[in-house]
Coordinates of C-alpha atoms in Angstrom, one line a residue:
M1 CA 84.9 -56.5 100.6
I2 CA 84.2 -58.6 97.5
N3 CA 85.1 -62.3 97.7
K4 CA 85.8 -64.7 94.9
S5 CA 82.3 -66.2 94.8
T6 CA 80.7 -62.8 94.4
I7 CA 83.0 -62.1 91.4
R8 CA 82.2 -65.5 89.9
K9 CA 78.4 -65.0 90.3
S10 CA 78.5 -61.6 88.7
A11 CA 80.6 -62.9 85.8
V12 CA 78.1 -65.8 85.3
A13 CA 75.2 -63.5 85.5
S14 CA 76.6 -61.1 83.0
T15 CA 77.5 -63.9 80.6
I16 CA 73.9 -65.1 80.8
R17 CA 72.5 -61.6 80.2
H18 CA 74.7 -60.7 77.3
P19 CA 73.3 -63.2 74.8
V20 CA 69.8 -62.0 75.5
T21 CA 70.9 -58.4 75.3
R22 CA 72.7 -59.0 72.0
V23 CA 69.6 -60.7 70.5
R24 CA 67.4 -57.8 71.6
M25 CA 69.8 -55.3 70.2
A26 CA 70.0 -57.1 66.9
V27 CA 66.2 -57.3 66.7
R28 CA 66.0 -53.5 67.4
C29 CA 68.6 -52.7 64.8
A30 CA 66.9 -54.9 62.2
A31 CA 63.5 -53.2 63.0
W32 CA 65.0 -49.7 62.7
F33 CA 66.7 -50.6 59.4
T34 CA 63.4 -52.0 58.0
V35 CA 61.5 -48.8 59.1
L36 CA 64.1 -46.5 57.5
M37 CA 64.2 -48.6 54.3
F38 CA 60.4 -48.4 53.8
A39 CA 60.4 -44.7 54.8
N40 CA 62.9 -44.0 52.0
L41 CA 61.5 -46.5 49.5
S42 CA 59.2 -44.0 47.7
A43 CA 62.1 -41.5 47.4
I44 CA 64.3 -44.2 46.0
A45 CA 61.7 -45.5 43.6
F46 CA 60.8 -42.0 42.2
A47 CA 64.3 -40.6 42.1
Q48 CA 65.6 -39.1 38.8
S49 CA 68.5 -40.7 37.1
S50 CA 70.6 -37.6 37.6
C51 CA 70.4 -34.3 39.4
P52 CA 68.9 -31.4 37.6
G53 CA 71.5 -29.5 35.6
I54 CA 73.3 -29.2 32.3
H55 CA 74.8 -32.6 31.4
V56 CA 77.3 -32.5 28.4
K57 CA 78.6 -35.6 26.7
I58 CA 81.8 -34.8 24.7
L59 CA 82.2 -36.8 21.4
S60 CA 84.9 -37.1 18.8
I61 CA 87.8 -36.9 21.2
R62 CA 90.9 -37.9 19.3
N63 CA 92.7 -39.6 22.2
S64 CA 92.8 -40.0 25.9
T65 CA 95.8 -37.7 26.4
G66 CA 95.3 -34.7 28.7
A67 CA 91.9 -33.4 29.8
V68 CA 88.7 -31.8 28.6
A69 CA 87.9 -28.3 29.8
C70 CA 84.2 -27.4 29.8
A71 CA 83.4 -23.7 30.3
L72 CA 79.9 -22.5 31.0
F73 CA 79.3 -18.8 30.2
E74 CA 76.3 -16.7 31.2
S75 CA 77.3 -13.6 29.2
P76 CA 79.2 -12.7 26.0
A77 CA 82.1 -11.3 28.1
G78 CA 85.2 -13.3 27.4
F79 CA 83.4 -16.0 25.4
P80 CA 85.0 -18.3 24.5
T81 CA 88.7 -17.5 24.6
E82 CA 88.9 -16.1 28.2
F83 CA 87.3 -19.0 29.9
L84 CA 89.6 -19.0 32.9
H85 CA 88.7 -15.4 33.7
S86 CA 85.1 -15.0 32.4
A87 CA 83.3 -18.4 32.6
T88 CA 80.6 -18.9 35.2
N89 CA 81.6 -22.5 35.8
I90 CA 84.6 -24.4 34.6
M91 CA 85.1 -28.2 34.8
I92 CA 88.3 -30.0 34.0
I93 CA 87.5 -33.7 33.3
K94 CA 89.9 -36.6 32.8
I95 CA 89.4 -38.5 29.6
K96 CA 88.6 -42.2 29.8
D97 CA 88.6 -44.3 26.6
A98 CA 88.4 -41.2 24.4
Q99 CA 85.2 -40.1 26.2
A100 CA 84.3 -37.4 28.7
R101 CA 81.2 -35.9 30.4
C102 CA 80.7 -32.6 32.2
D103 CA 77.8 -32.2 34.7
F104 CA 77.0 -28.7 35.8
E105 CA 74.5 -28.9 38.7
D106 CA 72.9 -26.2 40.8
I107 CA 72.7 -23.8 37.9
P108 CA 70.1 -21.1 38.0
P109 CA 67.8 -20.7 35.0
G110 CA 69.1 -18.3 32.4
T111 CA 70.8 -18.1 29.0
Y112 CA 74.2 -19.9 28.7
A113 CA 76.8 -20.9 26.2
L114 CA 79.3 -23.7 26.4
A115 CA 82.9 -23.9 25.1
V116 CA 84.8 -27.2 25.3
I117 CA 88.5 -27.8 24.6
H118 CA 90.6 -30.9 24.6
D119 CA 93.7 -29.6 26.4
E120 CA 96.1 -32.4 25.3
N121 CA 99.2 -30.9 26.9
M122 CA 97.3 -29.6 30.0
N123 CA 98.6 -26.1 29.8
G124 CA 95.1 -24.5 30.4
K125 CA 94.6 -23.0 27.0
L126 CA 93.6 -23.9 23.4
D127 CA 96.9 -24.2 21.5
T128 CA 97.1 -22.8 18.0
N129 CA 99.6 -22.8 15.2
R130 CA 101.4 -19.6 13.8
L131 CA 98.3 -18.7 11.8
G132 CA 96.0 -18.9 14.8
V133 CA 94.4 -22.2 13.8
P134 CA 93.7 -24.5 16.8
T135 CA 95.9 -27.5 17.1
E136 CA 93.8 -29.0 19.9
G137 CA 90.1 -30.1 19.8
Y138 CA 87.3 -27.6 20.5
G139 CA 83.5 -27.4 20.4
F140 CA 80.6 -25.2 21.3
S141 CA 77.0 -25.6 22.4
N142 CA 74.3 -25.5 19.6
D143 CA 77.0 -27.0 17.4
A144 CA 78.1 -23.4 16.7
K145 CA 80.9 -23.5 14.1
A146 CA 84.1 -21.5 14.1
F147 CA 84.9 -19.9 10.7
L148 CA 88.0 -17.7 10.7
S149 CA 87.2 -16.9 14.4
A150 CA 85.4 -18.4 17.3
P151 CA 81.5 -18.3 17.2
S152 CA 79.7 -15.6 19.0
F153 CA 78.0 -16.1 22.4
R154 CA 74.7 -15.6 20.6
A155 CA 75.4 -18.4 18.1
A156 CA 76.3 -20.8 20.9
S157 CA 73.7 -19.7 23.5
F158 CA 70.8 -21.8 24.8
S159 CA 68.0 -21.2 27.3
Y160 CA 68.1 -23.2 30.5
D161 CA 64.9 -23.5 32.6
G162 CA 66.4 -25.2 35.7
R163 CA 65.4 -28.7 34.7
N164 CA 67.6 -31.5 33.2
V165 CA 69.3 -30.7 29.9
D166 CA 71.3 -33.3 28.1
M167 CA 73.5 -32.3 25.2
T168 CA 76.3 -33.5 23.1
I169 CA 79.2 -31.5 21.8
S170 CA 81.5 -33.0 19.1
L171 CA 85.0 -31.7 19.0
S172 CA 86.7 -30.4 15.9
Y173 CA 90.5 -30.6 15.3

């Protein structure tokens, strides 16, 4: 049977041991943290500013209403009008201060074309008037121009070798 003095002794002993254990544990944690920091220092120092991919800055956005849709195509099929069904990758980006940026990462090397629309009413398509003229902003890679119809895949296509590509697309309204 345990008496009161035994309980007091074990309580006093554990109180004395805990500060030492806490200090040792803190020293161990600090040592492990230091080792891990130095082990990753070279990776941090030589890291690229962004992941390899196709990085697109969208310019000339008329306002911050709605969103910007960036569609990446790897073939002429459906380019650019059927982006919801035919695009390889689609990004819908919220506009901040009339600016947007689409970052496509983990893209295999190949030939691609980009179509960008400013979907102001967020209905998932490029709105046009009765004559078929777009009423929302649009743009294409290679600064391909639309004249009486959308540009061809070939006019907007570019080669991607798997490394970082930074491009800008200005929207037309």
